[in-house]
Amino acid sequence: MASFAKAAFILATALAVGWALSAHAQEYNEYDPSAVTPGSIPNFPFRNCNTTNGAYRLAPVWRPSGSNTYCFKIQVSQDALSCTGACCSADLHKIEFNVSSSCLVAGASVVATVNGVRTRVGAALDKAPAGPVGSAVLRLTQLGLDTTTAQDAEVCLTLKTNRGGQGCTTLEQLCSSPGFPAGTCTAAMFDVACDCCPVSQAGQALPPPPPVIPPVLRPCDVCIAATIVPPANDVRPYRYDSATCAAIQQNIANAMNSLLGGANINVFSPFAPNASQCFDTQIITCGRFNGSDTDALANLTEAVQQQLSAFIGVASGGNVCNPKLEKYTVTVSTINNVADQCLDLSQSASCFLPGVPFPNCT
Ligand SMILES: *[C@@H]1O[C@H](CO)[C@@H](O)[C@H](O)[C@H]1NC(C)=O
Ligand SMILES: *[C@@H]1O[C@H](CO)[C@@H](O)[C@H](O)[C@H]1NC(C)=O
Ligand SMILES: *[C@@H]1O[C@H](CO)[C@@H](O)[C@H](O)[C@H]1NC(C)=O
Ligand SMILES: *[C@@H]1O[C@H](CO)[C@@H](O)[C@H](O)[C@H]1NC(C)=O
Ligand SMILES: *[C@@H]1O[C@H](CO)[C@@H](O)[C@H](O)[C@H]1NC(C)=O
């Protein structure tokens, strides 16, 4: 009994192999699922053929052509790197794309054209019988192209859903090319005997590189204004004279230039004394620098902020409690270009000396 079963099995196997061989001999071209062992060829194109030898390949980039249509160019190369022997001159009979089996939806279809003419045989989405479970191909067959007519031929695919709107409409969905960017399609180009099947990829055109925007130059025109505000009852008026103004400007300029250096900011025009910016109750000191680096500008702002009370001291002739400035308010603030508030800071102080009644009456 057991040996009979074994003999029957061997016979059946021998028949199957014989059949498969004869099928191959007459070219297992359009798949006969019974002729191959499912899962026997793990890799696309799921056939025994030479994937590196052949004259036909996809141009590296496909182009979208409206309403779910995508076009590929065929390139013919017969150099030694592309092919050898018969594979170099064989005609292009068939193209197969490695596709996602999720696009195999009843009623969904693909229309293929070559140079605008529909292929004689309709494009077919199919399982790959010899491939692993879940492998699928899109087959364009009986193309009848040769090494002359295939050069730059344009193959367009229009992806159509079924009436229920199910099916794939983009190459991102259709094409399976692990390790490549989404939308990259892998195709094998077959000769009639399916011996040569050079595999190539075509991907989505990269988006144009973003225009190189030159860093916007943000020139900062900034002045430090020191202002003394006399009290309402200005019994002992104090006004800046030109020597005091020049000294205070020099002091503030030195400090500002050093803060700019500390913040690594490129100075276009250093802070400097300017006699025409001296007024009775206000002293202005200006400079111009590069405010393009917002980080550096933030650091400068922080550093200047920390210096404001020192500037108030400078503007007060050493100390806001300078008796000459009794009841005066001293303000140090920044003045910017109207358009650009590069440094927006302000601080005030006053000194009200403790009342010393009749100091001379002791
Ligand atoms: C495929 O063809 C190339 C020549 O282009 C050859 O070197 C290689 O051995 C072939 N591979 C197989 C598996 O036949
Ligand atoms: C072909 O697609 C399958 C999924 O169906 C994938 O596993 C395989 O890596 C793909 N092969 C190539 C060469 O892209
Ligand atoms: C001094 O300030 C005046 C008034 O703002 C300005 O026109 C002039 O260019 C400045 N001089 C210098 C040397 O910066
Ligand atoms: C201004 O600063 C930016 C940012 O640091 C820099 O790219 C640019 O070259 C500077 N421009 C000048 C004229 O210094
Ligand atoms: C700003 O200051 C921080 C902390 O001191 C420093 O790490 C950073 O490099 C500075 N940024 C610039 C642009 O100088």
Short mmCIF file of C-alpha atoms and ligand atoms in Angstrom, two decimals:
data_model
loop_
_atom_site.label_atom_id
_atom_site.label_comp_id
_atom_site.label_asym_id
_atom_site.label_seq_id
_atom_site.Cartn_x
_atom_site.Cartn_y
_atom_site.Cartn_z
CA MET A 1 0.00 0.00 0.00
CA ALA A 2 2.67 2.43 1.12
CA SER A 3 4.97 1.52 -1.71
CA PHE A 4 2.11 1.86 -4.18
CA ALA A 5 1.40 5.40 -2.93
CA LYS A 6 5.08 6.19 -3.22
CA ALA A 7 5.24 4.89 -6.78
CA ALA A 8 2.16 6.88 -7.72
CA PHE A 9 3.70 10.00 -6.23
CA ILE A 10 6.93 9.52 -8.16
CA LEU A 11 4.98 8.98 -11.36
CA ALA A 12 2.92 12.09 -10.78
CA THR A 13 6.03 14.10 -10.04
CA ALA A 14 7.73 12.81 -13.15
CA LEU A 15 4.69 13.76 -15.21
CA ALA A 16 4.55 17.20 -13.67
CA VAL A 17 8.23 17.82 -14.33
CA GLY A 18 7.91 16.54 -17.89
CA TRP A 19 4.95 18.81 -18.45
CA ALA A 20 6.72 21.77 -16.98
CA LEU A 21 9.73 21.15 -19.19
CA SER A 22 7.64 20.90 -22.31
CA ALA A 23 5.75 24.02 -21.31
CA HIS A 24 9.06 25.77 -20.95
CA ALA A 25 10.18 24.47 -24.31
CA GLN A 26 7.20 26.04 -26.01
CA GLU A 27 7.90 29.04 -23.81
CA TYR A 28 6.01 29.47 -20.56
CA ASN A 29 5.42 32.89 -21.68
CA GLU A 30 1.96 33.77 -20.56
CA TYR A 31 1.94 32.10 -17.20
CA ASP A 32 0.34 28.78 -16.81
CA PRO A 33 0.05 28.56 -13.03
CA SER A 34 0.15 24.77 -13.11
CA ALA A 35 3.52 24.88 -14.83
CA VAL A 36 5.45 26.44 -12.01
CA THR A 37 5.94 25.76 -8.36
CA PRO A 38 4.47 28.59 -6.30
CA GLY A 39 7.12 30.36 -4.25
CA SER A 40 9.96 28.68 -6.13
CA ILE A 41 11.45 31.99 -7.36
CA PRO A 42 11.55 34.44 -4.49
CA ASN A 43 12.71 37.50 -6.37
CA PHE A 44 11.19 39.69 -9.03
CA PRO A 45 10.72 39.03 -11.94
CA PHE A 46 9.85 35.60 -10.46
CA ARG A 47 11.31 33.73 -13.44
CA ASN A 48 14.58 32.12 -14.35
CA CYS A 49 16.14 34.70 -16.60
CA ASN A 50 19.15 36.96 -16.61
CA THR A 51 18.17 40.19 -14.86
CA THR A 52 21.36 42.01 -15.76
CA ASN A 53 21.71 41.13 -19.41
CA GLY A 54 19.73 43.04 -22.01
CA ALA A 55 19.48 46.13 -24.15
CA TYR A 56 16.27 47.58 -22.73
CA ARG A 57 15.83 49.54 -19.56
CA LEU A 58 13.55 52.23 -18.15
CA ALA A 59 14.82 55.78 -18.22
CA PRO A 60 15.43 56.74 -14.59
CA VAL A 61 12.52 59.14 -14.26
CA TRP A 62 8.85 58.74 -15.15
CA ARG A 63 6.53 61.65 -15.76
CA PRO A 64 2.94 62.15 -14.68
CA SER A 65 0.65 62.82 -17.62
CA GLY A 66 -2.67 63.77 -16.06
CA SER A 67 -5.67 61.73 -14.88
CA ASN A 68 -3.89 58.77 -13.24
CA THR A 69 -1.56 58.40 -16.21
CA TYR A 70 2.19 57.92 -15.87
CA CYS A 71 4.72 57.66 -18.66
CA PHE A 72 8.00 55.80 -18.82
CA LYS A 73 10.70 56.10 -21.45
CA ILE A 74 12.56 53.09 -22.72
CA GLN A 75 16.29 53.34 -23.23
CA VAL A 76 18.26 51.02 -25.47
CA SER A 77 21.90 50.41 -24.64
CA GLN A 78 23.93 47.72 -26.34
CA ASP A 79 27.26 48.47 -24.71
CA ALA A 80 29.21 45.76 -22.95
CA LEU A 81 28.01 46.88 -19.55
CA SER A 82 24.37 46.47 -20.55
CA CYS A 83 24.34 43.18 -22.41
CA THR A 84 26.22 40.38 -24.09
CA GLY A 85 25.39 37.91 -26.82
CA ALA A 86 21.87 37.32 -28.03
CA CYS A 87 20.38 39.47 -25.25
CA CYS A 88 21.90 42.51 -26.98
CA SER A 89 19.95 42.17 -30.17
CA ALA A 90 16.79 40.44 -28.99
CA ASP A 91 13.50 42.24 -29.52
CA LEU A 92 11.56 43.71 -26.64
CA HIS A 93 8.57 41.43 -26.28
CA LYS A 94 7.25 42.14 -22.84
CA ILE A 95 7.59 44.46 -19.86
CA GLU A 96 6.63 43.41 -16.36
CA PHE A 97 6.41 45.74 -13.38
CA ASN A 98 6.71 44.53 -9.81
CA VAL A 99 3.44 45.67 -8.29
CA SER A 100 1.68 45.57 -5.00
CA SER A 101 -0.87 42.77 -4.83
CA SER A 102 -3.25 45.17 -3.09
CA CYS A 103 -3.82 46.69 -6.55
CA LEU A 104 -5.25 43.41 -7.78
CA VAL A 105 -8.86 44.41 -7.32
CA ALA A 106 -11.63 42.87 -9.40
CA GLY A 107 -12.69 45.33 -12.08
CA ALA A 108 -9.72 47.65 -11.62
CA SER A 109 -7.54 47.85 -14.71
CA VAL A 110 -4.56 49.42 -16.39
CA VAL A 111 -4.56 50.78 -19.91
CA ALA A 112 -1.14 50.87 -21.56
CA THR A 113 -0.01 52.79 -24.60
CA VAL A 114 3.28 52.80 -26.49
CA ASN A 115 3.95 56.13 -28.19
CA GLY A 116 0.27 56.94 -27.72
CA VAL A 117 -1.04 53.72 -29.28
CA ARG A 118 -2.81 51.18 -27.10
CA THR A 119 -0.95 47.92 -26.75
CA ARG A 120 -2.34 45.08 -28.88
CA VAL A 121 -2.86 42.98 -25.79
CA GLY A 122 -4.32 44.77 -22.81
CA ALA A 123 -2.10 45.32 -19.80
CA ALA A 124 -2.76 42.73 -17.14
CA LEU A 125 -2.44 42.85 -13.38
CA ASP A 126 -1.67 39.35 -12.18
CA LYS A 127 -0.33 37.28 -9.36
CA ALA A 128 3.18 36.02 -10.06
CA PRO A 129 2.69 32.25 -10.04
CA ALA A 130 6.27 31.33 -9.26
CA GLY A 131 6.70 34.18 -6.81
CA PRO A 132 6.08 34.17 -3.11
CA VAL A 133 2.57 34.64 -1.75
CA GLY A 134 1.48 38.22 -2.34
CA SER A 135 3.77 38.90 -5.27
CA ALA A 136 2.17 40.45 -8.32
CA VAL A 137 3.12 41.90 -11.66
CA LEU A 138 1.70 44.23 -14.25
CA ARG A 139 2.32 42.68 -17.65
CA LEU A 140 2.52 44.50 -20.99
CA THR A 141 3.09 41.88 -23.63
CA GLN A 142 3.42 41.42 -27.41
CA LEU A 143 5.04 44.81 -27.65
CA GLY A 144 6.95 43.92 -30.82
CA LEU A 145 9.61 46.58 -30.29
CA ASP A 146 13.16 46.17 -31.45
CA THR A 147 16.41 47.90 -30.62
CA THR A 148 15.55 50.71 -33.04
CA THR A 149 11.86 51.25 -32.34
CA ALA A 150 12.23 50.87 -28.58
CA GLN A 151 14.74 53.69 -28.28
CA ASP A 152 12.95 56.52 -26.43
CA ALA A 153 9.58 54.83 -26.89
CA GLU A 154 7.16 56.16 -24.32
CA VAL A 155 5.07 53.69 -22.39
CA CYS A 156 2.15 55.24 -20.55
CA LEU A 157 -0.01 53.54 -17.95
CA THR A 158 -3.46 54.78 -17.02
CA LEU A 159 -4.58 53.30 -13.72
CA LYS A 160 -8.32 52.77 -13.46
CA THR A 161 -10.34 51.84 -10.42
CA ASN A 162 -13.35 49.58 -10.63
CA ARG A 163 -16.88 51.00 -10.62
CA GLY A 164 -16.80 51.04 -6.84
CA GLY A 165 -13.75 53.31 -6.93
CA GLN A 166 -11.49 50.53 -5.62
CA GLY A 167 -8.02 49.98 -6.99
CA CYS A 168 -4.76 51.83 -7.29
CA THR A 169 -4.51 55.17 -9.05
CA THR A 170 -0.95 56.24 -8.29
CA LEU A 171 2.45 54.67 -8.84
CA GLU A 172 3.10 55.11 -5.13
CA GLN A 173 0.31 52.60 -4.62
CA LEU A 174 1.04 50.40 -7.62
CA CYS A 175 4.78 49.96 -7.65
CA SER A 176 6.63 47.83 -5.18
CA SER A 177 10.30 48.72 -4.91
CA PRO A 178 11.43 48.28 -1.32
CA GLY A 179 14.46 50.39 -0.52
CA PHE A 180 13.59 53.02 -3.10
CA PRO A 181 11.56 56.20 -2.62
CA ALA A 182 7.79 55.79 -2.87
CA GLY A 183 6.62 55.84 -6.46
CA THR A 184 9.72 54.09 -7.76
CA CYS A 185 8.77 51.33 -10.21
CA THR A 186 10.84 48.23 -10.88
CA ALA A 187 10.42 46.63 -14.28
CA ALA A 188 11.87 43.68 -16.18
CA MET A 189 12.16 43.79 -19.98
CA PHE A 190 11.80 40.41 -21.67
CA ASP A 191 12.78 39.02 -25.01
CA VAL A 192 10.45 36.51 -26.68
CA ALA A 193 12.16 33.52 -25.06
CA CYS A 194 12.21 35.22 -21.67
CA ASP A 195 15.90 34.48 -21.26
CA CYS A 196 16.97 38.09 -20.88
CA CYS A 197 15.05 40.18 -18.38
CA PRO A 198 17.12 43.23 -17.45
CA VAL A 199 15.62 44.85 -14.37
CA SER A 200 15.62 48.61 -14.01
CA GLN A 201 13.94 51.30 -11.96
CA ALA A 202 12.17 54.54 -12.75
CA GLY A 203 11.37 57.02 -10.05
CA GLN A 204 9.47 60.15 -9.52
CA ALA A 205 11.23 63.30 -10.67
CA LEU A 206 12.71 65.02 -7.67
CA PRO A 207 10.99 68.29 -6.84
CA PRO A 208 13.02 71.22 -8.14
CA PRO A 209 15.55 72.27 -5.53
CA PRO A 210 14.28 75.18 -3.49
CA PRO A 211 15.65 78.46 -4.85
CA VAL A 212 18.76 79.45 -2.98
CA ILE A 213 17.65 82.44 -0.98
CA PRO A 214 20.64 84.58 -0.11
CA PRO A 215 20.62 85.29 3.59
CA VAL A 216 18.66 88.46 4.01
CA LEU A 217 20.89 91.17 5.26
CA ARG A 218 19.37 92.90 8.20
CA PRO A 219 21.39 96.03 8.79
CA CYS A 220 20.64 97.43 12.21
CA ASP A 221 20.88 101.16 12.70
CA VAL A 222 20.72 101.52 16.42
CA CYS A 223 21.31 104.48 18.70
CA ILE A 224 21.57 104.58 22.45
CA ALA A 225 19.85 107.68 23.79
CA ALA A 226 20.59 108.92 27.28
CA THR A 227 17.98 111.42 28.42
CA ILE A 228 17.72 113.45 31.56
CA VAL A 229 14.26 114.60 32.53
CA PRO A 230 14.27 117.54 34.95
CA PRO A 231 11.76 117.59 37.77
CA ALA A 232 8.72 119.82 37.42
CA ASN A 233 10.34 122.28 39.77
CA ASP A 234 13.77 122.44 38.21
CA VAL A 235 15.42 124.52 40.94
CA ARG A 236 18.97 123.56 40.02
CA PRO A 237 18.90 123.01 36.25
CA TYR A 238 21.49 120.61 34.93
CA ARG A 239 22.33 120.52 31.20
CA TYR A 240 24.94 118.52 29.29
CA ASP A 241 27.84 120.50 27.89
CA SER A 242 29.74 119.35 24.80
CA ALA A 243 32.74 117.95 26.70
CA THR A 244 30.50 115.90 28.98
CA CYS A 245 28.52 114.74 25.96
CA ALA A 246 31.64 113.65 24.08
CA ALA A 247 32.90 111.74 27.12
CA ILE A 248 29.59 109.99 27.67
CA GLN A 249 29.31 109.13 23.96
CA GLN A 250 32.81 107.69 24.01
CA ASN A 251 31.99 105.61 27.06
CA ILE A 252 28.78 104.21 25.61
CA ALA A 253 30.41 103.64 22.23
CA ASN A 254 33.25 101.65 23.78
CA ALA A 255 30.82 99.53 25.75
CA MET A 256 28.55 98.90 22.75
CA ASN A 257 31.41 98.02 20.41
CA SER A 258 32.75 95.58 22.94
CA LEU A 259 29.29 93.98 23.37
CA LEU A 260 29.00 93.66 19.58
CA GLY A 261 32.39 91.95 19.48
CA GLY A 262 31.35 89.65 22.31
CA ALA A 263 28.20 88.63 20.43
CA ASN A 264 30.24 87.96 17.28
CA ILE A 265 28.32 90.50 15.29
CA ASN A 266 29.77 92.05 12.21
CA VAL A 267 29.90 95.84 12.71
CA PHE A 268 29.35 97.98 9.64
CA SER A 269 29.91 101.27 11.42
CA PRO A 270 31.04 101.22 15.04
CA PHE A 271 29.34 103.24 17.74
CA ALA A 272 31.19 106.58 17.94
CA PRO A 273 30.90 110.06 19.41
CA ASN A 274 29.18 112.58 17.17
CA ALA A 275 28.93 116.20 18.31
CA SER A 276 25.82 116.83 16.27
CA GLN A 277 24.04 114.24 18.46
CA CYS A 278 24.64 116.19 21.65
CA PHE A 279 21.70 118.05 23.13
CA ASP A 280 21.02 119.84 26.39
CA THR A 281 19.17 116.95 27.94
CA GLN A 282 19.92 114.13 25.55
CA ILE A 283 22.99 112.35 24.27
CA ILE A 284 22.70 110.00 21.33
CA THR A 285 25.34 107.46 20.29
CA CYS A 286 24.83 105.46 17.13
CA GLY A 287 26.23 102.50 15.28
CA ARG A 288 25.34 100.15 12.45
CA PHE A 289 25.75 96.41 12.49
CA ASN A 290 24.61 93.13 10.92
CA GLY A 291 21.45 91.89 12.62
CA SER A 292 20.89 88.94 10.23
CA ASP A 293 21.84 86.30 12.77
CA THR A 294 18.84 86.30 15.08
CA ASP A 295 20.64 84.18 17.68
CA ALA A 296 23.54 86.56 17.87
CA LEU A 297 21.12 89.50 17.98
CA ALA A 298 19.27 87.88 20.87
CA ASN A 299 22.58 87.46 22.70
CA LEU A 300 23.43 91.11 22.05
CA THR A 301 20.02 92.22 23.31
CA GLU A 302 20.58 90.27 26.50
CA ALA A 303 24.05 91.73 26.96
CA VAL A 304 22.91 95.32 26.32
CA GLN A 305 19.99 94.83 28.69
CA GLN A 306 22.47 93.93 31.41
CA GLN A 307 24.47 97.08 30.68
CA LEU A 308 21.58 99.55 30.86
CA SER A 309 22.03 100.44 34.51
CA ALA A 310 25.73 100.98 33.86
CA PHE A 311 24.76 103.30 30.99
CA ILE A 312 22.48 105.18 33.36
CA GLY A 313 25.47 105.59 35.64
CA VAL A 314 27.56 106.86 32.73
CA ALA A 315 24.84 109.32 31.69
CA SER A 316 24.64 110.59 35.27
CA GLY A 317 28.32 111.39 35.45
CA GLY A 318 29.14 108.29 37.47
CA ASN A 319 26.10 107.73 39.64
CA VAL A 320 22.47 108.50 39.30
CA CYS A 321 22.69 109.93 42.79
CA ASN A 322 25.04 112.58 41.55
CA PRO A 323 23.76 115.60 43.59
CA LYS A 324 23.62 117.66 40.39
CA LEU A 325 20.83 115.37 39.15
CA GLU A 326 18.75 115.43 42.28
CA LYS A 327 15.13 114.61 41.43
CA TYR A 328 16.05 114.15 37.75
CA THR A 329 15.02 111.01 35.97
CA VAL A 330 17.72 109.45 33.79
CA THR A 331 16.53 107.20 30.97
CA VAL A 332 18.61 105.11 28.64
CA SER A 333 16.76 103.65 25.69
CA THR A 334 17.44 102.43 22.20
CA ILE A 335 16.39 104.24 19.06
CA ASN A 336 15.97 102.05 15.98
CA ASN A 337 15.15 102.47 12.37
CA VAL A 338 11.42 103.01 12.28
CA ALA A 339 11.13 99.89 10.14
CA ASP A 340 13.23 97.52 12.16
CA GLN A 341 13.33 97.23 15.92
CA CYS A 342 16.71 95.52 16.16
CA LEU A 343 17.26 96.37 19.79
CA ASP A 344 14.25 97.52 21.76
CA LEU A 345 15.29 98.35 25.28
CA SER A 346 14.72 101.06 27.83
CA GLN A 347 15.44 101.68 31.50
CA SER A 348 15.03 104.64 33.81
CA ALA A 349 16.26 105.61 37.23
CA SER A 350 15.93 108.57 39.54
CA CYS A 351 17.60 109.48 42.72
CA PHE A 352 15.80 111.26 45.44
CA LEU A 353 18.40 112.09 47.98
CA PRO A 354 17.11 111.75 51.49
CA GLY A 355 15.84 115.15 52.55
CA VAL A 356 18.64 116.93 54.38
CA PRO A 357 16.82 119.87 55.98
CA PHE A 358 18.84 122.99 56.36
CA PRO A 359 22.16 121.24 55.83
CA ASN A 360 24.04 124.35 56.71
CA CYS A 361 22.30 124.72 60.03
CA THR A 362 24.35 122.54 62.28
C1 LIG B 1 23.87 37.20 -17.04
O1 LIG B 1 24.57 37.81 -18.11
C2 LIG B 1 25.87 38.29 -17.76
C3 LIG B 1 26.46 38.95 -18.98
O2 LIG B 1 25.78 40.13 -19.26
C4 LIG B 1 26.73 37.16 -17.28
O3 LIG B 1 27.98 37.67 -16.87
C5 LIG B 1 26.05 36.46 -16.14
O4 LIG B 1 26.81 35.33 -15.75
C6 LIG B 1 24.65 36.04 -16.51
N1 LIG B 1 24.00 35.51 -15.32
C7 LIG B 1 23.33 34.37 -15.34
C8 LIG B 1 22.71 33.97 -14.04
O5 LIG B 1 23.23 33.69 -16.34
C1 LIG B 2 8.83 43.17 -5.64
O1 LIG B 2 7.69 43.33 -4.81
C2 LIG B 2 7.72 42.52 -3.65
C3 LIG B 2 6.40 42.71 -2.94
O2 LIG B 2 5.38 42.26 -3.77
C4 LIG B 2 8.87 42.90 -2.79
O3 LIG B 2 8.95 42.10 -1.65
C5 LIG B 2 10.16 42.78 -3.58
O4 LIG B 2 11.24 43.24 -2.81
C6 LIG B 2 10.08 43.56 -4.87
N1 LIG B 2 11.25 43.32 -5.66
C7 LIG B 2 11.96 44.29 -6.22
C8 LIG B 2 13.14 43.88 -7.03
O5 LIG B 2 11.65 45.48 -6.10
C1 LIG B 3 26.64 112.61 13.03
O1 LIG B 3 25.22 112.70 13.14
C2 LIG B 3 24.60 113.39 12.07
C3 LIG B 3 23.12 113.56 12.42
O2 LIG B 3 22.52 112.33 12.68
C4 LIG B 3 24.81 112.60 10.81
O3 LIG B 3 24.19 113.24 9.71
C5 LIG B 3 26.28 112.45 10.57
O4 LIG B 3 26.51 111.61 9.44
C6 LIG B 3 26.99 111.86 11.77
N1 LIG B 3 28.41 111.89 11.59
C7 LIG B 3 29.15 110.83 11.65
C8 LIG B 3 30.63 111.02 11.47
O5 LIG B 3 28.67 109.73 11.87
C1 LIG B 4 25.39 89.08 8.15
O1 LIG B 4 25.17 87.96 8.99
C2 LIG B 4 24.71 86.83 8.31
C3 LIG B 4 24.37 85.79 9.38
O2 LIG B 4 25.42 85.62 10.28
C4 LIG B 4 25.80 86.35 7.38
O3 LIG B 4 25.37 85.20 6.69
C5 LIG B 4 26.09 87.45 6.39
O4 LIG B 4 27.15 87.07 5.57
C6 LIG B 4 26.45 88.73 7.11
N1 LIG B 4 26.57 89.79 6.13
C7 LIG B 4 27.53 90.70 6.19
C8 LIG B 4 27.55 91.67 5.06
O5 LIG B 4 28.32 90.73 7.10
C1 LIG B 5 24.42 82.98 22.13
O1 LIG B 5 24.82 82.69 23.45
C2 LIG B 5 24.82 81.31 23.76
C3 LIG B 5 25.08 81.18 25.27
O2 LIG B 5 26.16 82.00 25.64
C4 LIG B 5 25.88 80.61 22.92
O3 LIG B 5 25.89 79.24 23.19
C5 LIG B 5 25.52 80.82 21.47
O4 LIG B 5 26.52 80.26 20.66
C6 LIG B 5 25.39 82.30 21.17
N1 LIG B 5 24.90 82.46 19.81
C7 LIG B 5 25.59 83.09 18.87
C8 LIG B 5 24.98 83.12 17.54
O5 LIG B 5 26.64 83.65 19.09
#
